[in-house]
Amino acid sequence: MESIFDHDRHPIIISGPCSAESEEQLYDTAKELIGSCSISAFRAGIWKPRTRPNSFEGRGAIALPWMQRIKEEFKVPITVEVANAQHVEHALKHDVDILWIGARTTVNPFSVQEIADALKGTKVPVMIKNPMFPDLSLWIGAIERIYQAGTYKIAAIHRGFTAHKDAPFRNIPKWEIPIELQRLFPDLDIICDPSHIAGNRQLIKSVSQFALDLSFRGLMIESHIHPETALSDAKQQVVPSDLKTILASLKHKRSPLRNGELLMIEQLRSSIDDIDMQLIDIIYERLQLIKEVGRIKSKSDLPVLQLKRWKKILETRTAIGAEKGLSTEFVKDLLELIHKESVRVQIEDESIYT
Ligand code: PEP
Ligand code: MN
């Protein structure tokens, strides 16, 4: 895998409107944006995948010359979303520098393969958004399909995963998924899209900062000259001057660490390693006791799941955790995981309980 972007720039900033709505809107946005922020690519949706029909579905191929004009006039690479072979063909005809595959397309291996086939022999860089739902294999599968088509300049975009209506985010970040992707593919650039994670302007700054704290390679942030009147994603787009303020406020993380810091961190890490060993020993011992209880239950024809006991475990442990300042949700998740394994080891056919 190769990097799409210039090595000296950190973080990479990709910005532009959610959708190309008119030549004027696109041009005015680009002018303001490029005048105030240093961006590595200008984005706009030309074909918009909308959840419901009869909403604005993008201007289509007629917007591509508008993008080309921006590329030529402002000397900035341009990027658009593609969802099928025809989109790829149109985009390449109009000198689009980077393509991206949207979250609704990444879920569908047929569509990703169609795009991969259309890309063969082109070498145009591709950014691949995570699928709508938290399935890391599907994300990796899409990356592999594009790679196998001979496209080695690839980046991943983390835009979060479908959330419940009342969640604070439009799309839940589930940071552990891009972190695992980075662990598996250390050379892959991962770019965070705080606009689609947040779904509102207010949260963009904190999501962006968090992504930089996790060493993401860059940010894709939607900007619009008049966000309130935007035909798609109006609540989450920012005016270019606000983007400038957001970017100026972000603290960039240095890496690698300096020697003294490294030493202190190494000492702490060694203590953490010891604690992890103890944790595993303790969990092992707990499971041995559970198995003993399981044998007695089985001999006495008692059901494995004892709801009253489980309720009590949850109540007492979360209360003790809370006294120590541990979040109730975290202790509950941890106990649920341990309990699940405890039930599993007590049943005869362990494969049933997943
Ligand atoms: C977009 O970038 O405007 C878009 C449609 O994003 P996603 O595929 O992440 O929903
Ligand atoms: Mn959008």
mmCIF file of C-alpha atoms and ligand atoms in Angstrom:
data_model
loop_
_atom_site.group_PDB
_atom_site.id
_atom_site.type_symbol
_atom_site.label_atom_id
_atom_site.label_comp_id
_atom_site.label_asym_id
_atom_site.label_seq_id
_atom_site.Cartn_x
_atom_site.Cartn_y
_atom_site.Cartn_z
ATOM 1 C CA MET A 1 0.000 0.000 0.000
ATOM 2 C CA GLU A 2 1.297 3.468 -0.833
ATOM 3 C CA SER A 3 0.332 6.844 0.566
ATOM 4 C CA ILE A 4 -1.842 9.057 -1.609
ATOM 5 C CA PHE A 5 -0.592 12.175 0.113
ATOM 6 C CA ASP A 6 2.533 14.219 0.452
ATOM 7 C CA HIS A 7 4.610 12.944 3.383
ATOM 8 C CA ASP A 8 5.432 16.357 4.838
ATOM 9 C CA ARG A 9 1.876 17.385 5.437
ATOM 10 C CA HIS A 10 0.308 16.454 8.715
ATOM 11 C CA PRO A 11 -2.587 16.227 9.196
ATOM 12 C CA ILE A 12 -3.936 15.887 5.665
ATOM 13 C CA ILE A 13 -7.034 18.068 5.250
ATOM 14 C CA ILE A 14 -9.660 17.259 2.641
ATOM 15 C CA SER A 15 -12.557 19.657 2.472
ATOM 16 C CA GLY A 16 -15.360 20.930 0.273
ATOM 17 C CA PRO A 17 -19.139 20.691 0.251
ATOM 18 C CA CYS A 18 -21.156 17.549 0.833
ATOM 19 C CA SER A 19 -22.615 18.052 -2.668
ATOM 20 C CA ALA A 20 -21.811 20.068 -5.743
ATOM 21 C CA GLU A 21 -25.075 22.031 -6.026
ATOM 22 C CA SER A 22 -24.252 24.693 -8.611
ATOM 23 C CA GLU A 23 -21.150 26.002 -10.319
ATOM 24 C CA GLU A 24 -21.374 29.172 -8.255
ATOM 25 C CA GLN A 25 -21.771 27.404 -4.891
ATOM 26 C CA LEU A 26 -18.852 25.128 -5.696
ATOM 27 C CA TYR A 27 -16.608 27.925 -6.938
ATOM 28 C CA ASP A 28 -17.383 30.300 -4.072
ATOM 29 C CA THR A 29 -16.806 27.551 -1.517
ATOM 30 C CA ALA A 30 -13.494 26.568 -3.108
ATOM 31 C CA LYS A 31 -12.322 30.185 -3.316
ATOM 32 C CA GLU A 32 -13.021 30.898 0.365
ATOM 33 C CA LEU A 33 -11.709 27.553 1.473
ATOM 34 C CA ILE A 34 -8.476 27.591 -0.446
ATOM 35 C CA GLY A 35 -7.949 31.213 0.524
ATOM 36 C CA SER A 36 -8.173 30.447 4.230
ATOM 37 C CA CYS A 37 -7.089 26.823 4.775
ATOM 38 C CA SER A 38 -4.309 24.679 3.443
ATOM 39 C CA ILE A 39 -6.062 21.665 1.973
ATOM 40 C CA SER A 40 -4.662 18.583 0.265
ATOM 41 C CA ALA A 41 -7.766 17.892 -1.814
ATOM 42 C CA PHE A 42 -11.108 19.542 -2.607
ATOM 43 C CA ARG A 43 -14.106 17.229 -2.251
ATOM 44 C CA ALA A 44 -17.707 17.328 -3.513
ATOM 45 C CA GLY A 45 -20.411 14.726 -3.992
ATOM 46 C CA ILE A 46 -21.585 14.599 -7.620
ATOM 47 C CA TRP A 47 -23.782 11.507 -7.331
ATOM 48 C CA LYS A 48 -25.412 11.449 -3.902
ATOM 49 C CA PRO A 49 -26.582 8.192 -2.368
ATOM 50 C CA ARG A 50 -29.670 9.272 -0.418
ATOM 51 C CA THR A 51 -31.488 7.138 2.106
ATOM 52 C CA ARG A 52 -34.942 8.115 0.775
ATOM 53 C CA PRO A 53 -35.908 8.828 -2.841
ATOM 54 C CA ASN A 54 -37.063 12.247 -4.030
ATOM 55 C CA SER A 55 -34.371 14.089 -2.120
ATOM 56 C CA PHE A 56 -31.490 15.860 -3.850
ATOM 57 C CA GLU A 57 -29.465 13.147 -5.567
ATOM 58 C CA GLY A 58 -26.615 15.299 -6.836
ATOM 59 C CA ARG A 59 -26.140 17.120 -10.133
ATOM 60 C CA GLY A 60 -24.443 14.150 -11.779
ATOM 61 C CA ALA A 61 -21.837 14.341 -14.531
ATOM 62 C CA ILE A 62 -22.633 17.970 -15.429
ATOM 63 C CA ALA A 63 -20.911 18.987 -12.195
ATOM 64 C CA LEU A 64 -17.605 17.411 -13.222
ATOM 65 C CA PRO A 65 -16.468 20.359 -15.422
ATOM 66 C CA TRP A 66 -17.199 22.637 -12.419
ATOM 67 C CA MET A 67 -14.781 20.523 -10.382
ATOM 68 C CA GLN A 68 -12.229 20.593 -13.205
ATOM 69 C CA ARG A 69 -12.343 24.374 -13.239
ATOM 70 C CA ILE A 70 -11.512 24.414 -9.513
ATOM 71 C CA LYS A 71 -8.636 22.030 -10.060
ATOM 72 C CA GLU A 72 -7.194 24.206 -12.802
ATOM 73 C CA GLU A 73 -7.797 27.591 -11.259
ATOM 74 C CA PHE A 74 -6.765 26.833 -7.662
ATOM 75 C CA LYS A 75 -4.210 24.115 -8.416
ATOM 76 C CA VAL A 76 -5.786 21.725 -5.967
ATOM 77 C CA PRO A 77 -6.392 17.985 -6.403
ATOM 78 C CA ILE A 78 -10.088 17.132 -6.638
ATOM 79 C CA THR A 79 -11.965 14.140 -5.290
ATOM 80 C CA VAL A 80 -15.492 12.780 -5.863
ATOM 81 C CA GLU A 81 -17.492 9.776 -4.702
ATOM 82 C CA VAL A 82 -18.030 6.907 -7.148
ATOM 83 C CA ALA A 83 -20.513 4.095 -6.733
ATOM 84 C CA ASN A 84 -20.374 2.265 -10.070
ATOM 85 C CA ALA A 85 -18.282 1.758 -13.211
ATOM 86 C CA GLN A 86 -19.987 4.596 -15.066
ATOM 87 C CA HIS A 87 -19.128 7.060 -12.307
ATOM 88 C CA VAL A 88 -15.475 5.970 -12.512
ATOM 89 C CA GLU A 89 -15.457 6.453 -16.259
ATOM 90 C CA HIS A 90 -17.018 9.943 -16.050
ATOM 91 C CA ALA A 91 -14.719 11.016 -13.206
ATOM 92 C CA LEU A 92 -11.571 9.898 -15.005
ATOM 93 C CA LYS A 93 -12.641 11.631 -18.198
ATOM 94 C CA HIS A 94 -12.722 14.854 -16.184
ATOM 95 C CA ASP A 95 -9.292 14.432 -14.570
ATOM 96 C CA VAL A 96 -10.516 13.724 -11.065
ATOM 97 C CA ASP A 97 -7.357 13.076 -9.013
ATOM 98 C CA ILE A 98 -8.696 10.859 -6.244
ATOM 99 C CA LEU A 99 -11.880 8.794 -6.077
ATOM 100 C CA TRP A 100 -13.688 7.767 -2.928
ATOM 101 C CA ILE A 101 -16.068 4.929 -2.241
ATOM 102 C CA GLY A 102 -18.950 5.835 0.084
ATOM 103 C CA ALA A 103 -20.181 3.922 3.128
ATOM 104 C CA ARG A 104 -23.306 2.687 1.336
ATOM 105 C CA THR A 105 -21.177 1.230 -1.450
ATOM 106 C CA THR A 106 -18.519 -0.404 0.744
ATOM 107 C CA VAL A 107 -21.226 -2.684 2.162
ATOM 108 C CA ASN A 108 -21.794 -4.218 -1.258
ATOM 109 C CA PRO A 109 -18.985 -6.434 -2.640
ATOM 110 C CA PHE A 110 -20.657 -6.512 -6.088
ATOM 111 C CA SER A 111 -20.464 -2.713 -6.362
ATOM 112 C CA VAL A 112 -16.922 -2.556 -4.982
ATOM 113 C CA GLN A 113 -15.822 -5.233 -7.464
ATOM 114 C CA GLU A 114 -17.496 -3.338 -10.308
ATOM 115 C CA ILE A 115 -15.523 -0.228 -9.329
ATOM 116 C CA ALA A 116 -12.312 -2.270 -8.975
ATOM 117 C CA ASP A 117 -12.796 -3.703 -12.479
ATOM 118 C CA ALA A 118 -13.379 -0.226 -13.917
ATOM 119 C CA LEU A 119 -10.170 0.976 -12.236
ATOM 120 C CA LYS A 120 -7.904 -1.672 -13.760
ATOM 121 C CA GLY A 121 -4.934 -0.107 -15.508
ATOM 122 C CA THR A 122 -5.699 3.423 -14.277
ATOM 123 C CA LYS A 123 -3.672 3.712 -11.024
ATOM 124 C CA VAL A 124 -5.974 6.505 -9.806
ATOM 125 C CA PRO A 125 -5.821 6.708 -5.977
ATOM 126 C CA VAL A 126 -8.896 5.603 -4.034
ATOM 127 C CA MET A 127 -10.164 6.367 -0.536
ATOM 128 C CA ILE A 128 -12.471 3.778 0.946
ATOM 129 C CA LYS A 129 -15.015 4.727 3.598
ATOM 130 C CA ASN A 130 -15.981 2.199 6.229
ATOM 131 C CA PRO A 131 -19.216 0.277 5.604
ATOM 132 C CA MET A 132 -22.400 1.582 7.284
ATOM 133 C CA PHE A 133 -22.294 -1.155 9.906
ATOM 134 C CA PRO A 134 -19.321 -2.146 12.049
ATOM 135 C CA ASP A 135 -17.971 -5.041 10.022
ATOM 136 C CA LEU A 136 -14.194 -4.717 9.769
ATOM 137 C CA SER A 137 -13.891 -7.628 7.308
ATOM 138 C CA LEU A 138 -16.190 -5.880 4.860
ATOM 139 C CA TRP A 139 -14.022 -2.763 5.050
ATOM 140 C CA ILE A 140 -10.846 -4.825 4.574
ATOM 141 C CA GLY A 141 -12.542 -6.756 1.751
ATOM 142 C CA ALA A 142 -13.237 -3.520 -0.127
ATOM 143 C CA ILE A 143 -9.630 -2.368 0.364
ATOM 144 C CA GLU A 144 -8.389 -5.740 -0.951
ATOM 145 C CA ARG A 145 -10.651 -5.620 -4.012
ATOM 146 C CA ILE A 146 -9.297 -2.193 -4.972
ATOM 147 C CA TYR A 147 -5.702 -3.235 -4.231
ATOM 148 C CA GLN A 148 -6.044 -6.369 -6.338
ATOM 149 C CA ALA A 149 -7.153 -4.195 -9.253
ATOM 150 C CA GLY A 150 -3.632 -2.709 -9.236
ATOM 151 C CA THR A 151 -4.506 0.458 -7.308
ATOM 152 C CA TYR A 152 -1.818 0.733 -4.651
ATOM 153 C CA LYS A 153 -2.456 4.300 -3.569
ATOM 154 C CA ILE A 154 -5.220 3.701 -1.081
ATOM 155 C CA ALA A 155 -6.473 5.461 2.043
ATOM 156 C CA ALA A 156 -9.272 4.456 4.394
ATOM 157 C CA ILE A 157 -11.844 6.937 5.679
ATOM 158 C CA HIS A 158 -13.444 6.392 9.049
ATOM 159 C CA ARG A 159 -16.932 7.974 9.073
ATOM 160 C CA GLY A 160 -18.572 6.038 11.896
ATOM 161 C CA PHE A 161 -21.357 3.462 11.918
ATOM 162 C CA THR A 162 -25.147 3.744 11.837
ATOM 163 C CA ALA A 163 -26.410 4.966 15.201
ATOM 164 C CA HIS A 164 -29.703 4.882 17.079
ATOM 165 C CA LYS A 165 -31.776 8.011 16.630
ATOM 166 C CA ASP A 166 -31.069 9.394 20.111
ATOM 167 C CA ALA A 167 -27.289 8.863 20.037
ATOM 168 C CA PRO A 168 -25.108 11.983 20.361
ATOM 169 C CA PHE A 169 -23.423 11.100 17.055
ATOM 170 C CA ARG A 170 -25.053 10.716 13.660
ATOM 171 C CA ASN A 171 -22.740 7.737 13.190
ATOM 172 C CA ILE A 172 -21.112 6.047 16.202
ATOM 173 C CA PRO A 173 -17.323 6.220 15.891
ATOM 174 C CA LYS A 174 -16.472 2.810 17.413
ATOM 175 C CA TRP A 175 -12.830 3.860 17.387
ATOM 176 C CA GLU A 176 -11.672 0.315 18.132
ATOM 177 C CA ILE A 177 -12.484 -0.613 14.507
ATOM 178 C CA PRO A 178 -10.155 1.853 12.727
ATOM 179 C CA ILE A 179 -7.550 1.160 15.440
ATOM 180 C CA GLU A 180 -7.713 -2.547 14.603
ATOM 181 C CA LEU A 181 -7.540 -1.718 10.876
ATOM 182 C CA GLN A 182 -4.378 0.305 11.540
ATOM 183 C CA ARG A 183 -2.897 -2.548 13.583
ATOM 184 C CA LEU A 184 -3.491 -4.935 10.680
ATOM 185 C CA PHE A 185 -2.307 -2.473 8.006
ATOM 186 C CA PRO A 186 0.328 -0.226 9.626
ATOM 187 C CA ASP A 187 1.156 1.467 6.299
ATOM 188 C CA LEU A 188 -2.422 2.389 5.466
ATOM 189 C CA ASP A 189 -3.350 6.070 5.851
ATOM 190 C CA ILE A 190 -6.576 6.403 7.807
ATOM 191 C CA ILE A 191 -8.449 9.658 7.511
ATOM 192 C CA CYS A 192 -11.245 10.585 9.892
ATOM 193 C CA ASP A 193 -14.467 12.165 8.626
ATOM 194 C CA PRO A 194 -15.745 14.037 11.696
ATOM 195 C CA SER A 195 -18.604 15.607 9.676
ATOM 196 C CA HIS A 196 -20.422 12.324 9.096
ATOM 197 C CA ILE A 197 -19.554 11.005 12.571
ATOM 198 C CA ALA A 198 -20.865 14.130 14.302
ATOM 199 C CA GLY A 199 -23.780 15.011 12.062
ATOM 200 C CA ASN A 200 -23.663 18.519 13.543
ATOM 201 C CA ARG A 201 -21.213 21.415 13.427
ATOM 202 C CA GLN A 202 -20.737 21.608 17.194
ATOM 203 C CA LEU A 203 -19.041 18.238 17.600
ATOM 204 C CA ILE A 204 -16.639 18.484 14.664
ATOM 205 C CA LYS A 205 -13.816 20.067 16.617
ATOM 206 C CA SER A 206 -13.745 17.514 19.426
ATOM 207 C CA VAL A 207 -14.083 14.531 17.081
ATOM 208 C CA SER A 208 -11.233 15.939 14.957
ATOM 209 C CA GLN A 209 -9.005 16.416 17.995
ATOM 210 C CA PHE A 210 -9.702 12.900 19.180
ATOM 211 C CA ALA A 211 -8.820 11.501 15.750
ATOM 212 C CA LEU A 212 -5.489 13.358 15.853
ATOM 213 C CA ASP A 213 -4.876 12.047 19.369
ATOM 214 C CA LEU A 214 -5.250 8.571 17.899
ATOM 215 C CA SER A 215 -2.682 9.432 15.188
ATOM 216 C CA PHE A 216 -5.086 9.464 12.254
ATOM 217 C CA ARG A 217 -3.340 10.660 9.108
ATOM 218 C CA GLY A 218 -5.861 13.371 8.317
ATOM 219 C CA LEU A 219 -9.377 14.759 8.353
ATOM 220 C CA MET A 220 -12.140 15.053 5.771
ATOM 221 C CA ILE A 221 -14.421 17.896 6.844
ATOM 222 C CA GLU A 222 -17.399 19.177 4.855
ATOM 223 C CA SER A 223 -17.500 22.919 4.218
ATOM 224 C CA HIS A 224 -20.042 25.040 2.376
ATOM 225 C CA ILE A 225 -20.265 28.717 1.575
ATOM 226 C CA HIS A 226 -23.850 28.828 2.968
ATOM 227 C CA PRO A 227 -24.323 25.661 5.054
ATOM 228 C CA GLU A 228 -27.865 26.549 6.218
ATOM 229 C CA THR A 229 -29.139 26.349 2.649
ATOM 230 C CA ALA A 230 -27.179 23.214 1.683
ATOM 231 C CA LEU A 231 -29.181 20.625 -0.235
ATOM 232 C CA SER A 232 -27.625 17.764 1.748
ATOM 233 C CA ASP A 233 -26.098 17.497 5.227
ATOM 234 C CA ALA A 234 -26.909 21.122 6.081
ATOM 235 C CA LYS A 235 -26.452 20.663 9.848
ATOM 236 C CA GLN A 236 -22.913 19.340 9.692
ATOM 237 C CA GLN A 237 -21.222 21.637 7.174
ATOM 238 C CA VAL A 238 -19.099 24.583 8.286
ATOM 239 C CA VAL A 239 -18.259 27.828 6.536
ATOM 240 C CA PRO A 240 -14.602 27.980 5.414
ATOM 241 C CA SER A 241 -13.732 30.611 8.041
ATOM 242 C CA ASP A 242 -15.045 28.323 10.799
ATOM 243 C CA LEU A 243 -13.017 25.474 9.374
ATOM 244 C CA LYS A 244 -9.955 27.707 9.619
ATOM 245 C CA THR A 245 -10.724 28.344 13.307
ATOM 246 C CA ILE A 246 -11.274 24.646 13.986
ATOM 247 C CA LEU A 247 -8.024 23.675 12.288
ATOM 248 C CA ALA A 248 -6.066 26.374 14.120
ATOM 249 C CA SER A 249 -7.369 25.104 17.460
ATOM 250 C CA LEU A 250 -6.295 21.489 16.912
ATOM 251 C CA LYS A 251 -3.254 20.278 18.781
ATOM 252 C CA HIS A 252 -1.079 18.187 16.539
ATOM 253 C CA LYS A 253 0.508 15.222 18.172
ATOM 254 C CA ARG A 254 4.232 14.801 17.835
ATOM 255 C CA SER A 255 5.746 11.498 17.013
ATOM 256 C CA PRO A 256 8.079 9.816 17.602
ATOM 257 C CA LEU A 257 8.469 10.387 21.330
ATOM 258 C CA ARG A 258 11.548 11.974 22.879
ATOM 259 C CA ASN A 259 13.932 9.755 24.872
ATOM 260 C CA GLY A 260 12.938 10.871 28.396
ATOM 261 C CA GLU A 261 9.252 10.475 27.638
ATOM 262 C CA LEU A 262 9.889 7.108 26.085
ATOM 263 C CA LEU A 263 11.644 5.922 29.254
ATOM 264 C CA MET A 264 8.796 7.057 31.516
ATOM 265 C CA ILE A 265 6.230 5.450 29.230
ATOM 266 C CA GLU A 266 8.255 2.226 29.067
ATOM 267 C CA GLN A 267 8.339 2.010 32.883
ATOM 268 C CA LEU A 268 4.602 2.504 33.117
ATOM 269 C CA ARG A 269 4.021 0.006 30.315
ATOM 270 C CA SER A 270 6.036 -2.610 32.147
ATOM 271 C CA SER A 271 3.769 -2.196 35.224
ATOM 272 C CA ILE A 272 0.728 -2.382 32.941
ATOM 273 C CA ASP A 273 2.074 -5.639 31.459
ATOM 274 C CA ASP A 274 2.333 -7.090 35.008
ATOM 275 C CA ILE A 275 -1.230 -6.076 35.800
ATOM 276 C CA ASP A 276 -2.490 -7.640 32.565
ATOM 277 C CA MET A 277 -0.805 -10.942 33.502
ATOM 278 C CA GLN A 278 -2.490 -10.801 36.903
ATOM 279 C CA LEU A 279 -5.820 -10.019 35.248
ATOM 280 C CA ILE A 280 -5.560 -13.085 33.047
ATOM 281 C CA ASP A 281 -4.591 -15.268 36.044
ATOM 282 C CA ILE A 282 -7.548 -13.960 38.016
ATOM 283 C CA ILE A 283 -9.981 -14.509 35.149
ATOM 284 C CA TYR A 284 -8.592 -18.031 34.724
ATOM 285 C CA GLU A 285 -9.096 -18.783 38.440
ATOM 286 C CA ARG A 286 -12.603 -17.376 38.321
ATOM 287 C CA LEU A 287 -13.467 -19.631 35.398
ATOM 288 C CA GLN A 288 -12.171 -22.707 37.266
ATOM 289 C CA LEU A 289 -14.572 -21.905 40.103
ATOM 290 C CA ILE A 290 -17.372 -21.347 37.611
ATOM 291 C CA LYS A 291 -16.737 -24.772 36.070
ATOM 292 C CA GLU A 292 -16.950 -26.326 39.557
ATOM 293 C CA VAL A 293 -20.302 -24.581 40.122
ATOM 294 C CA GLY A 294 -21.372 -25.788 36.668
ATOM 295 C CA ARG A 295 -20.634 -29.411 37.551
ATOM 296 C CA ILE A 296 -22.744 -29.178 40.707
ATOM 297 C CA LYS A 297 -25.602 -27.524 38.791
ATOM 298 C CA SER A 298 -25.476 -30.216 36.136
ATOM 299 C CA LYS A 299 -25.495 -33.051 38.710
ATOM 300 C CA SER A 300 -28.391 -31.478 40.556
ATOM 301 C CA ASP A 301 -30.344 -30.688 37.368
ATOM 302 C CA LEU A 302 -30.208 -26.957 38.015
ATOM 303 C CA PRO A 303 -30.374 -24.454 35.148
ATOM 304 C CA VAL A 304 -27.091 -22.811 34.124
ATOM 305 C CA LEU A 305 -28.443 -19.290 34.144
ATOM 306 C CA GLN A 306 -29.355 -18.077 37.621
ATOM 307 C CA LEU A 307 -30.917 -14.686 36.944
ATOM 308 C CA LYS A 308 -31.084 -13.568 40.561
ATOM 309 C CA ARG A 309 -27.389 -14.216 41.049
ATOM 310 C CA TRP A 310 -26.504 -12.440 37.787
ATOM 311 C CA LYS A 311 -28.565 -9.411 38.777
ATOM 312 C CA LYS A 312 -26.808 -9.263 42.118
ATOM 313 C CA ILE A 313 -23.366 -9.550 40.515
ATOM 314 C CA LEU A 314 -24.167 -6.673 38.176
ATOM 315 C CA GLU A 315 -25.557 -4.446 40.943
ATOM 316 C CA THR A 316 -22.791 -4.998 43.486
ATOM 317 C CA ARG A 317 -19.855 -4.844 41.063
ATOM 318 C CA THR A 318 -21.034 -1.747 39.219
ATOM 319 C CA ALA A 319 -21.590 -0.023 42.580
ATOM 320 C CA ILE A 320 -18.045 -0.889 43.755
ATOM 321 C CA GLY A 321 -16.696 0.220 40.388
ATOM 322 C CA ALA A 322 -18.560 3.526 40.641
ATOM 323 C CA GLU A 323 -17.028 4.147 44.098
ATOM 324 C CA LYS A 324 -13.611 3.846 42.468
ATOM 325 C CA GLY A 325 -14.633 6.186 39.673
ATOM 326 C CA LEU A 326 -15.045 3.520 36.989
ATOM 327 C CA SER A 327 -17.851 4.154 34.540
ATOM 328 C CA THR A 328 -20.909 1.968 35.177
ATOM 329 C CA GLU A 329 -21.223 1.269 31.479
ATOM 330 C CA PHE A 330 -17.644 0.011 31.289
ATOM 331 C CA VAL A 331 -17.975 -2.271 34.346
ATOM 332 C CA LYS A 332 -21.291 -3.587 32.991
ATOM 333 C CA ASP A 333 -19.779 -4.360 29.569
ATOM 334 C CA LEU A 334 -16.827 -6.096 31.224
ATOM 335 C CA LEU A 335 -19.065 -8.165 33.499
ATOM 336 C CA GLU A 336 -21.309 -9.110 30.593
ATOM 337 C CA LEU A 337 -18.297 -10.408 28.706
ATOM 338 C CA ILE A 338 -17.084 -12.409 31.705
ATOM 339 C CA HIS A 339 -20.602 -13.682 32.399
ATOM 340 C CA LYS A 340 -21.061 -14.759 28.811
ATOM 341 C CA GLU A 341 -17.890 -16.845 29.018
ATOM 342 C CA SER A 342 -18.983 -18.204 32.409
ATOM 343 C CA VAL A 343 -22.274 -19.404 30.927
ATOM 344 C CA ARG A 344 -20.508 -20.812 27.878
ATOM 345 C CA VAL A 345 -18.142 -22.991 29.907
ATOM 346 C CA GLN A 346 -21.062 -24.423 31.883
ATOM 347 C CA ILE A 347 -23.005 -25.713 28.909
ATOM 348 C CA GLU A 348 -22.267 -28.936 27.127
ATOM 349 C CA ASP A 349 -22.318 -27.809 23.532
ATOM 350 C CA GLU A 350 -20.312 -24.585 23.771
ATOM 351 C CA SER A 351 -20.751 -23.789 20.068
ATOM 352 C CA ILE A 352 -24.440 -22.940 20.605
ATOM 353 C CA TYR A 353 -23.680 -19.953 22.826
ATOM 354 C CA THR A 354 -22.162 -17.238 20.716
HETATM 355 C C1 PEP B 1 -20.338 12.114 1.854
HETATM 356 O O1 PEP B 1 -19.113 12.084 2.052
HETATM 357 O O2 PEP B 1 -20.959 13.140 1.582
HETATM 358 C C2 PEP B 1 -21.095 10.853 2.033
HETATM 359 C C3 PEP B 1 -22.183 10.571 1.352
HETATM 360 O O3 PEP B 1 -20.550 10.120 2.986
HETATM 361 P P1 PEP B 1 -20.853 8.643 3.559
HETATM 362 O O4 PEP B 1 -20.615 7.679 2.428
HETATM 363 O O5 PEP B 1 -19.817 8.562 4.642
HETATM 364 O O6 PEP B 1 -22.251 8.616 4.094
HETATM 365 MN MN MN B 2 -22.265 14.491 3.277
#
